[in-house]
Amino acid sequence: MRTDQRVSGRTENLPVVTVIGGGLAGCEAAWQAARLGAAVRLFEMRPLVMTPAHRTDLLAELVCSNSLGSASVDRAAGMLLEELRLAGSLLRRVAEAHRVPAGQALAVDRYGFAREVTRTLYSHPAVKVVRREIQSIPDDGPVIVAAGPLASPALCQALSHLTGEENLFFFDAIAPMVTAESVDRSLAFSASRYGHGEDDYLNCPLTEEEYRIFVRELRAARRAPLRGFEAELDTGVRAGRGPFFERCLPVEILAARGDLTLAHGPMRPTGLVDPRTGKRPFAVLQLRRDDVAGQLYNLVGMQTNLLYTEQERVFRLIPALHQAEFARYGQMHRNTFLCSPKVINAALQSRLRDDLFFAGQLTGIEGYAGNIASGWLAGVNAARLASGQSPVIPPPETMMGALCRYVSAADPSAFQPMKANFGLLVAAESCTLRGRERHRWLAARGLTRMQEFLREIGLSAVTEVPDVRCD
Ligand SMILES: Cc1cc2nc3c(=O)[nH]c(=O)nc-3n(C[C@H](O)[C@H](O)[C@H](O)COP(=O)(O)OP(=O)(O)OC[C@H]3O[C@@H](n4cnc5c(N)ncnc54)[C@H](O)[C@@H]3O)c2cc1C
């Protein structure tokens, strides 16, 4: 096994793990591999080469939403976040330390979060962060490729060459952000749906007439031209047939599906009462706090590819946003992932090269929590391989195990990225519960299995029993 004397004076003779990409998956992978005794070289191309979405040179930068999903264990993301906590995830711990109020969601101050991950990895004696674009996959493993949905074109080409598969491209969209002071507080009200959380969202109510005008203008608004290969798919996009993630559709595409699609979707008013009228509004645009200081708010569900001028015009039709100042405009971006069922097994290990692992969005595992989880597993497995142990696969009852099984075993001809959801978990015939009760049962079962799994592989770092029971 290769060893490295160069990572730092204290890492002589440690097996070396190389990680490509210092995003959510790569940072978690690097930290876990180092925790298990490897010397890690983490290659991050920013700021020398930027992606179209990242803005900083920080590791683990969140490019869009600042929410890691619901932290409630009867939600799929919440179950996964709890598994990560049990597994001693670095990013899960840092997220908790930089949490901002967002109801039941684990939302973070994005800069505080990224700064602390960066600081932690730079100060780790067994991790060397190298700012360089990797254009070909190193021959000497173990190597973890975690270059994300915006992996540099040269690396994509190398991946295409290596795997023999063409990368699949599709669009993803980000929502605009407005400054807190520009929201008209006499027209917006603070509340979380059904009173969950502490009034963490700012809600912008619309009457039926206001809603219909908003939808009409949204449909008619001009969209930004797409560039490069994205333009090839332009026709389909404009016709609403683009290869989008269904859950991340641009709001203008969603609005084109029907007059009330938004009122039943991202602008649904359920669980909200406008204190000025004492009634439920016809529709609501929710704003979610994006930073600890509460100076920035995300327009929830409003990811868009409208021209910037059109974003201003159309979103200002919402009464509480009539003077909105845009801190960031919505955008659409390339998104890249491998045909994983052909390329990797459930240990996230290449089917072609034992010492090559993939993690993050590139594998088709969707969502911040899922990306962190895949980084955890790739880091653990690369370190195990480096020290002569076999890679492991978390049990199928865990959300982490279920996601890894999905991306390695789905039908390759129709493979699409997948985020955590209860449908992925192995069936529980003995459980006759329904709805959230069933989810709680599945979560309890999975978390128990996760603890057993961690004990089996000698990684039971967090020992507290999670706050759910498996009756
Ligand atoms: C525009 C956009 C919006 C998104 N919004 C959301 C959202 O709201 N919620 C959500 O859950 N997910 C969202 N996603 C998906 C999101 O990218 C992932 O959830 C998460 O960031 C992926 O983690 P990752 O580690 O795989 O990739 P990233 O976090 O992107 O990290 C990959 C890293 O690799 C680096 N890199 C790339 N190529 C190279 C190279 N050749 N050499 C060295 N370094 C390289 C990049 O600079 C980057 O730092 C969005 C994606 C995009 C593109």
Coordinates of C-alpha atoms and ligand atoms in Angstrom, one line a residue:
M1 CA 0.0 0.0 0.0
R2 CA 1.3 3.4 -0.9
T3 CA 2.3 5.7 1.9
D4 CA 3.0 9.4 2.0
Q5 CA 5.7 11.4 3.7
R6 CA 4.6 14.7 2.3
V7 CA 1.2 15.3 3.7
S8 CA 2.7 16.4 7.0
G9 CA 5.6 15.4 9.2
R10 CA 3.1 13.5 11.5
T11 CA 1.6 11.3 8.7
E12 CA 4.7 9.4 7.7
N13 CA 3.8 5.8 6.6
L14 CA 0.1 6.3 6.7
P15 CA -1.8 4.9 3.8
V16 CA -2.9 7.7 1.4
V17 CA -6.4 8.5 0.3
T18 CA -6.9 11.1 -2.5
V19 CA -10.2 13.0 -2.6
I20 CA -11.2 15.0 -5.7
G21 CA -13.6 17.9 -4.8
G22 CA -13.9 19.8 -1.6
G23 CA -17.7 20.0 -1.6
L24 CA -20.1 18.4 0.8
A25 CA -19.3 14.9 -0.1
G26 CA -15.5 15.4 -0.5
C27 CA -15.1 17.2 2.8
E28 CA -17.0 14.5 4.7
A29 CA -15.0 11.8 2.9
A30 CA -11.7 13.4 3.7
W31 CA -12.5 13.9 7.3
Q32 CA -13.7 10.3 7.8
A33 CA -10.7 8.8 5.9
A34 CA -8.4 10.8 8.1
R35 CA -10.3 9.8 11.2
L36 CA -9.8 6.2 10.3
G37 CA -6.0 6.7 10.0
A38 CA -5.4 7.6 6.4
A39 CA -3.3 10.6 5.2
V40 CA -5.6 12.5 2.9
R41 CA -4.9 14.7 0.0
L42 CA -8.0 16.8 -0.8
F43 CA -8.0 18.5 -4.2
E44 CA -10.2 21.5 -4.7
M45 CA -10.1 23.6 -7.9
R46 CA -11.6 26.7 -6.5
P47 CA -10.7 29.6 -6.5
L48 CA -8.3 28.8 -9.4
V49 CA -11.1 27.4 -11.5
M50 CA -14.7 28.4 -10.4
T51 CA -17.9 26.6 -11.1
P52 CA -20.9 28.5 -12.5
A53 CA -22.7 28.3 -9.1
H54 CA -20.0 28.6 -6.3
R55 CA -19.1 32.1 -5.2
T56 CA -16.3 31.6 -2.7
D57 CA -13.1 29.6 -2.2
L58 CA -14.5 27.9 0.9
L59 CA -14.8 24.2 1.2
A60 CA -18.3 22.8 1.6
E61 CA -20.0 25.8 0.1
L62 CA -23.8 25.4 -0.2
V63 CA -24.6 26.7 -3.7
C64 CA -28.4 27.2 -3.3
S65 CA -30.7 26.5 -0.4
N66 CA -29.2 26.8 3.1
S67 CA -31.5 24.0 4.4
L68 CA -30.3 20.4 4.8
G69 CA -33.9 19.3 5.1
S70 CA -36.2 18.4 7.9
A71 CA -34.5 17.4 11.1
S72 CA -37.5 15.5 12.3
V73 CA -36.8 11.7 12.2
D74 CA -40.2 10.9 10.8
R75 CA -39.0 12.7 7.6
A76 CA -36.6 11.0 5.3
A77 CA -34.0 13.7 5.4
G78 CA -34.3 13.9 9.2
M79 CA -33.7 10.1 9.5
L80 CA -30.6 10.5 7.4
L81 CA -29.4 13.4 9.4
E82 CA -29.8 11.4 12.6
E83 CA -27.9 8.5 11.0
L84 CA -25.1 11.0 10.2
R85 CA -25.1 12.2 13.8
L86 CA -24.8 8.7 15.1
A87 CA -22.0 8.0 12.6
G88 CA -19.9 11.0 13.8
S89 CA -20.3 13.0 10.6
L90 CA -18.2 16.2 10.6
L91 CA -20.6 18.2 8.4
R92 CA -23.6 17.2 10.5
R93 CA -21.9 18.4 13.6
V94 CA -20.9 21.7 12.0
A95 CA -24.4 22.2 10.6
E96 CA -25.8 21.9 14.1
A97 CA -23.3 24.5 15.4
H98 CA -24.3 27.0 12.6
R99 CA -28.1 26.3 12.7
V100 CA -30.4 29.2 11.9
P101 CA -34.1 29.1 12.9
A102 CA -36.2 27.4 10.2
G103 CA -39.0 25.5 11.9
Q104 CA -38.2 21.8 11.8
A105 CA -35.6 22.2 9.1
L106 CA -31.9 22.0 9.7
A107 CA -31.0 25.3 8.0
V108 CA -27.5 26.8 8.4
D109 CA -25.7 30.1 8.1
R110 CA -24.0 29.1 4.9
Y111 CA -20.8 31.1 5.4
G112 CA -20.4 30.1 9.1
F113 CA -20.9 26.5 8.1
A114 CA -18.4 26.5 5.2
R115 CA -15.8 28.5 7.1
E116 CA -15.8 26.0 10.0
V117 CA -15.6 23.0 7.7
T118 CA -12.7 24.7 5.9
R119 CA -10.9 25.6 9.1
T120 CA -11.4 22.1 10.5
L121 CA -9.9 20.4 7.4
Y122 CA -7.0 22.8 7.1
S123 CA -6.1 22.3 10.7
H124 CA -6.3 18.5 10.6
P125 CA -2.7 17.1 10.7
A126 CA -3.5 14.2 8.4
V127 CA -5.3 16.3 5.7
K128 CA -3.6 18.3 3.1
V129 CA -5.8 20.6 1.0
V130 CA -4.4 21.3 -2.4
R131 CA -5.9 23.9 -4.7
R132 CA -5.7 22.3 -8.1
E133 CA -8.0 21.2 -10.9
I134 CA -7.7 17.5 -11.4
Q135 CA -8.1 16.7 -15.0
S136 CA -7.5 12.9 -15.0
I137 CA -8.2 10.2 -12.4
P138 CA -5.0 9.4 -10.5
D139 CA -3.7 5.8 -11.1
D140 CA -2.7 5.3 -7.5
G141 CA -5.6 4.8 -5.2
P142 CA -7.6 4.8 -3.2
V143 CA -9.2 7.7 -4.9
I144 CA -12.6 9.3 -4.2
V145 CA -14.2 11.4 -6.9
A146 CA -16.5 13.9 -5.3
A147 CA -16.4 16.6 -7.9
G148 CA -20.1 17.3 -7.8
P149 CA -22.8 18.2 -10.3
L150 CA -20.5 20.9 -11.7
A151 CA -17.4 18.8 -12.1
S152 CA -15.0 20.6 -14.4
P153 CA -15.3 19.7 -18.1
A154 CA -11.9 18.1 -18.3
L155 CA -12.7 15.8 -15.4
C156 CA -16.0 14.9 -16.9
Q157 CA -14.3 13.9 -20.0
A158 CA -11.9 11.7 -18.0
L159 CA -14.9 10.2 -16.3
S160 CA -16.6 9.5 -19.5
H161 CA -13.5 7.9 -20.9
L162 CA -13.0 5.8 -17.8
T163 CA -16.5 4.6 -17.3
G164 CA -17.3 4.1 -21.0
E165 CA -20.5 5.9 -20.3
E166 CA -21.5 9.4 -21.6
N167 CA -22.3 11.7 -18.6
L168 CA -25.9 12.7 -18.5
F169 CA -26.7 16.3 -18.4
F170 CA -29.8 18.1 -17.2
F171 CA -30.8 21.3 -15.5
D172 CA -31.2 22.4 -12.0
A173 CA -32.4 25.8 -10.9
I174 CA -31.8 28.0 -7.9
A175 CA -34.2 30.5 -6.3
P176 CA -33.7 34.2 -5.9
M177 CA -32.8 35.8 -2.5
V178 CA -34.0 39.2 -1.2
T179 CA -32.8 41.4 1.5
A180 CA -34.8 41.4 4.7
E181 CA -35.2 45.1 4.9
S182 CA -36.8 45.3 1.5
V183 CA -39.7 43.1 2.5
D184 CA -42.8 45.1 3.4
R185 CA -43.5 43.8 6.9
S186 CA -46.9 45.5 7.0
L187 CA -48.0 43.0 4.3
A188 CA -46.0 39.9 5.3
F189 CA -46.4 37.9 8.5
S190 CA -44.1 35.6 10.4
A191 CA -45.2 32.1 11.0
S192 CA -44.4 28.4 10.4
R193 CA -47.0 26.1 8.9
Y194 CA -49.3 24.8 11.6
G195 CA -47.3 26.7 14.2
H196 CA -44.4 24.3 14.0
G197 CA -41.2 26.1 14.8
E198 CA -41.0 29.7 16.0
D199 CA -42.4 31.9 13.3
D200 CA -39.3 31.2 11.3
Y201 CA -40.7 32.0 7.9
L202 CA -41.9 35.3 6.5
N203 CA -45.1 34.7 4.6
C204 CA -46.2 36.9 1.7
P205 CA -50.0 36.4 1.3
L206 CA -51.8 36.9 -2.0
T207 CA -55.5 37.3 -2.8
E208 CA -56.9 35.2 -5.6
E209 CA -56.8 38.2 -7.9
E210 CA -53.1 39.0 -7.0
Y211 CA -52.2 35.3 -7.4
R212 CA -53.8 35.0 -10.9
I213 CA -52.0 38.2 -12.1
F214 CA -48.7 36.8 -10.7
V215 CA -49.1 33.5 -12.5
R216 CA -50.1 35.2 -15.7
E217 CA -47.0 37.4 -15.7
L218 CA -44.8 34.5 -14.7
R219 CA -45.9 32.5 -17.7
A220 CA -45.4 35.4 -20.0
A221 CA -42.0 36.5 -18.7
R222 CA -38.9 36.2 -20.8
R223 CA -36.4 33.5 -19.9
A224 CA -32.7 33.7 -19.9
P225 CA -30.9 32.2 -22.9
L226 CA -29.1 29.0 -22.2
R227 CA -25.4 28.6 -23.1
G228 CA -23.2 25.9 -24.7
F229 CA -24.6 22.4 -24.6
E230 CA -27.4 23.6 -22.5
A231 CA -28.7 25.5 -25.5
E232 CA -29.1 22.1 -27.3
L233 CA -31.8 21.2 -24.8
D234 CA -33.3 24.7 -25.1
T235 CA -36.3 23.6 -27.2
G236 CA -37.4 21.0 -24.7
V237 CA -36.9 23.4 -21.8
R238 CA -39.0 26.1 -23.3
A239 CA -41.7 23.6 -24.0
G240 CA -41.5 22.5 -20.4
R241 CA -40.0 19.1 -21.3
G242 CA -36.5 19.8 -20.1
P243 CA -34.6 17.1 -18.2
F244 CA -35.2 18.8 -14.9
F245 CA -35.4 17.3 -11.5
E246 CA -39.1 17.1 -10.9
R247 CA -38.7 18.5 -7.4
C248 CA -36.5 21.4 -8.7
L249 CA -38.6 22.6 -11.6
P250 CA -38.3 26.3 -12.5
V251 CA -41.4 28.0 -11.1
E252 CA -42.3 29.4 -14.6
I253 CA -42.4 25.8 -16.0
L254 CA -44.5 24.7 -13.0
A255 CA -46.9 27.7 -13.5
A256 CA -47.3 26.7 -17.2
R257 CA -48.8 23.4 -16.1
G258 CA -52.0 24.9 -14.8
D259 CA -53.6 28.0 -13.2
L260 CA -53.6 26.5 -9.7
T261 CA -50.5 24.4 -9.8
L262 CA -48.5 26.9 -7.7
A263 CA -51.4 27.4 -5.3
H264 CA -51.4 23.7 -4.7
G265 CA -47.7 23.4 -4.7
P266 CA -44.9 25.8 -3.4
M267 CA -47.5 28.6 -2.8
R268 CA -50.0 26.5 -0.9
P269 CA -51.4 28.3 2.1
T270 CA -52.1 25.3 4.2
G271 CA -51.3 25.7 7.9
L272 CA -51.0 29.5 7.7
V273 CA -53.4 32.2 8.9
D274 CA -52.9 35.8 8.0
P275 CA -53.1 37.7 11.4
R276 CA -54.5 40.8 9.6
T277 CA -57.5 39.0 8.2
G278 CA -57.7 36.0 10.6
K279 CA -58.1 33.8 7.5
R280 CA -56.1 31.5 5.4
P281 CA -54.8 33.5 2.3
F282 CA -55.5 32.3 -1.2
A283 CA -51.8 31.7 -1.8
V284 CA -48.6 32.4 0.0
L285 CA -45.0 32.9 -1.0
Q286 CA -42.8 31.8 1.9
L287 CA -39.4 33.4 2.6
R288 CA -36.9 31.4 4.5
R289 CA -34.1 33.0 6.5
D290 CA -30.7 32.4 4.9
D291 CA -28.2 33.8 7.5
V292 CA -28.0 34.0 11.2
A293 CA -28.3 37.8 11.2
G294 CA -31.6 37.4 9.3
Q295 CA -30.6 39.9 6.6
L296 CA -31.3 37.6 3.6
Y297 CA -34.3 35.6 2.7
N298 CA -34.7 32.8 0.1
L299 CA -37.9 32.7 -2.0
V300 CA -39.0 29.2 -1.2
G301 CA -39.8 27.1 -4.2
M302 CA -39.2 30.0 -6.6
Q303 CA -36.2 28.5 -8.5
T304 CA -36.3 30.2 -11.9
N305 CA -34.6 30.8 -15.2
L306 CA -36.3 34.1 -16.0
L307 CA -34.2 37.1 -17.1
Y308 CA -33.0 39.1 -14.1
T309 CA -35.1 42.1 -15.1
E310 CA -38.1 39.9 -15.4
Q311 CA -37.5 38.3 -12.0
E312 CA -37.6 41.8 -10.5
R313 CA -40.8 42.7 -12.4
V314 CA -42.7 39.5 -11.7
F315 CA -41.7 38.8 -8.0
R316 CA -42.4 42.5 -7.2
L317 CA -46.1 41.8 -8.2
I318 CA -46.3 39.9 -4.8
P319 CA -47.6 42.7 -2.5
A320 CA -45.1 42.2 0.3
L321 CA -42.2 42.2 -2.3
H322 CA -43.3 45.3 -4.1
Q323 CA -39.9 47.0 -3.2
A324 CA -37.8 43.8 -3.0
E325 CA -34.1 44.2 -3.3
F326 CA -32.6 41.1 -4.9
A327 CA -29.4 39.9 -3.2
R328 CA -29.2 37.0 -5.6
Y329 CA -31.1 36.2 -8.7
G330 CA -32.5 32.7 -9.6
Q331 CA -30.4 30.8 -12.2
M332 CA -30.3 27.5 -14.0
H333 CA -27.2 25.3 -14.2
R334 CA -25.8 22.2 -15.7
N335 CA -26.0 19.2 -13.5
T336 CA -23.9 16.1 -14.1
F337 CA -24.2 12.6 -12.8
L338 CA -23.0 9.1 -13.7
C339 CA -25.1 6.2 -14.8
S340 CA -24.3 4.8 -11.4
P341 CA -26.0 1.4 -11.6
K342 CA -23.5 0.6 -14.4
V343 CA -20.5 2.2 -12.7
I344 CA -20.6 1.6 -8.9
N345 CA -21.6 -1.0 -6.3
A346 CA -23.4 -0.2 -3.1
A347 CA -20.1 0.5 -1.3
L348 CA -19.8 3.4 -3.8
Q349 CA -16.8 1.5 -5.2
S350 CA -16.2 1.5 -9.0
R351 CA -17.1 -1.7 -10.7
L352 CA -14.0 -1.2 -12.9
R353 CA -11.4 -0.3 -10.3
D354 CA -11.5 -1.5 -6.7
D355 CA -9.5 1.4 -5.4
L356 CA -11.8 4.0 -7.0
F357 CA -14.8 5.4 -5.2
F358 CA -17.5 8.0 -6.1
A359 CA -19.4 10.2 -3.7
G360 CA -21.9 13.1 -3.8
Q361 CA -24.2 14.3 -6.5
L362 CA -22.1 12.6 -9.2
T363 CA -23.4 9.3 -8.0
G364 CA -27.0 10.4 -8.4
I365 CA -27.6 10.7 -4.7
E366 CA -29.6 13.8 -4.3
G367 CA -29.9 16.4 -1.5
Y368 CA -27.3 17.9 0.8
A369 CA -27.8 15.2 3.5
G370 CA -27.6 12.5 1.0
N371 CA -24.4 13.9 -0.5
I372 CA -22.8 14.1 3.0
A373 CA -23.9 10.5 3.7
S374 CA -22.3 9.3 0.5
G375 CA -19.1 11.2 1.4
W376 CA -19.1 9.5 4.8
L377 CA -19.3 6.0 3.3
A378 CA -16.8 6.7 0.5
G379 CA -14.3 8.1 3.1
V380 CA -14.8 5.1 5.5
N381 CA -14.5 2.6 2.6
A382 CA -11.4 4.2 1.0
A383 CA -9.7 4.3 4.4
R384 CA -10.6 0.7 5.1
L385 CA -9.3 -0.4 1.7
A386 CA -6.1 1.5 2.3
S387 CA -5.5 -0.4 5.6
G388 CA -6.3 -3.8 4.0
Q389 CA -9.9 -4.1 5.1
S390 CA -13.0 -4.7 2.9
P391 CA -15.4 -1.9 2.1
V392 CA -18.7 -2.0 3.9
I393 CA -22.3 -1.3 3.0
P394 CA -24.7 0.1 5.6
P395 CA -27.8 -2.1 6.2
P396 CA -30.8 -1.7 3.8
E397 CA -33.0 -0.6 6.8
T398 CA -30.9 2.6 7.1
M399 CA -31.5 5.5 4.8
M400 CA -27.8 5.7 3.9
G401 CA -27.8 2.0 2.9
A402 CA -31.0 2.3 1.0
L403 CA -29.7 5.3 -1.0
C404 CA -26.5 3.5 -1.9
R405 CA -28.4 0.4 -2.9
Y406 CA -30.7 2.5 -5.1
V407 CA -27.9 4.2 -7.1
S408 CA -26.1 0.9 -7.6
A409 CA -29.0 -1.3 -8.5
A410 CA -31.7 0.9 -10.2
D411 CA -32.6 0.3 -13.8
P412 CA -29.7 1.9 -15.7
S413 CA -31.9 2.7 -18.7
A414 CA -34.1 5.0 -16.7
F415 CA -31.7 6.1 -14.0
Q416 CA -32.5 9.4 -12.4
P417 CA -31.0 11.0 -9.2
M418 CA -32.8 10.2 -6.0
K419 CA -33.0 11.9 -2.7
A420 CA -33.7 10.2 0.7
N421 CA -37.3 8.9 0.9
F422 CA -39.0 6.2 2.9
G423 CA -40.0 4.3 -0.2
L424 CA -36.3 3.3 -0.6
L425 CA -36.2 1.3 2.7
V426 CA -36.7 -2.4 2.7
A427 CA -40.3 -3.4 3.3
A428 CA -41.5 -3.9 6.9
E429 CA -44.2 -6.5 6.7
S430 CA -44.6 -6.7 10.4
C431 CA -45.4 -3.0 10.6
T432 CA -49.1 -2.2 10.0
L433 CA -48.8 1.5 10.8
R434 CA -49.6 4.2 8.2
G435 CA -48.3 7.7 7.4
R436 CA -46.0 9.4 9.9
E437 CA -46.5 6.7 12.5
R438 CA -45.0 4.2 9.9
H439 CA -42.2 6.6 9.2
R440 CA -41.4 6.9 12.9
W441 CA -41.3 3.1 13.1
L442 CA -39.1 2.8 10.0
A443 CA -36.8 5.5 11.4
A444 CA -36.5 3.7 14.8
R445 CA -35.7 0.4 13.1
G446 CA -33.1 2.1 10.8
L447 CA -31.4 4.0 13.6
T448 CA -31.1 0.9 15.7
R449 CA -29.6 -1.0 12.7
M450 CA -27.3 2.0 12.1
Q451 CA -26.0 1.7 15.7
E452 CA -25.4 -2.0 15.3
F453 CA -23.6 -1.5 12.0
L454 CA -21.4 1.2 13.5
R455 CA -20.5 -1.1 16.4
E456 CA -19.8 -3.9 14.0
I457 CA -17.3 -1.8 12.1
G458 CA -15.8 -0.3 15.2
L459 CA -17.2 3.2 14.7
S460 CA -19.7 3.7 17.4
A461 CA -18.6 7.3 18.1
V462 CA -22.0 8.6 19.2
T463 CA -23.6 6.4 21.7
E464 CA -26.8 8.3 22.8
V465 CA -29.9 6.4 21.8
P466 CA -31.9 8.5 19.4
D467 CA -35.1 10.0 20.6
V468 CA -37.4 7.4 18.9
R469 CA -38.7 4.1 20.0
C470 CA -39.2 0.9 18.0
D471 CA -42.2 -0.8 19.6
Ligands
LIG1 C1 -27.3 25.4 -9.1 C2 -27.4 24.2 -8.1 C3 -28.4 24.3 -7.1 C4 -28.5 23.3 -6.2 N1 -29.4 23.4 -5.2 C5 -29.5 22.4 -4.2 C6 -30.4 22.6 -3.1 O1 -31.0 23.6 -2.9 N2 -30.5 21.6 -2.2 C7 -29.8 20.4 -2.4 O2 -29.9 19.5 -1.6 N3 -29.0 20.3 -3.5 C8 -28.8 21.2 -4.4 N4 -28.0 21.1 -5.5 C9 -27.3 19.9 -5.6 C10 -26.0 20.1 -4.9 O3 -25.0 20.5 -5.7 C11 -25.7 19.0 -4.0 O4 -26.7 18.7 -3.1 C12 -24.3 19.2 -3.3 O5 -23.7 20.5 -3.3 C13 -23.5 18.2 -4.0 O6 -22.4 17.9 -3.1 P1 -21.1 17.4 -3.8 O7 -20.1 17.3 -2.8 O8 -21.5 16.2 -4.7 O9 -20.7 18.6 -4.9 P2 -20.2 20.0 -4.5 O10 -20.7 20.5 -3.2 O11 -20.6 20.9 -5.7 O12 -18.7 19.9 -4.5 C14 -17.9 19.5 -5.6 C15 -16.6 20.2 -5.5 O13 -15.7 19.7 -6.4 C16 -14.9 20.8 -7.0 N5 -14.4 20.3 -8.3 C17 -15.1 20.1 -9.4 N6 -14.3 19.7 -10.4 C18 -13.1 19.6 -9.9 C19 -11.8 19.2 -10.4 N7 -11.7 18.8 -11.7 N8 -10.7 19.2 -9.6 C20 -10.8 19.6 -8.3 N9 -12.0 20.0 -7.8 C21 -13.1 20.0 -8.5 C22 -15.9 21.9 -7.0 O14 -15.3 23.2 -7.1 C23 -16.7 21.7 -5.7 O15 -16.2 22.4 -4.7 C24 -27.8 22.1 -6.4 C25 -26.9 22.0 -7.4 C26 -26.7 23.0 -8.3 C27 -25.7 22.9 -9.4

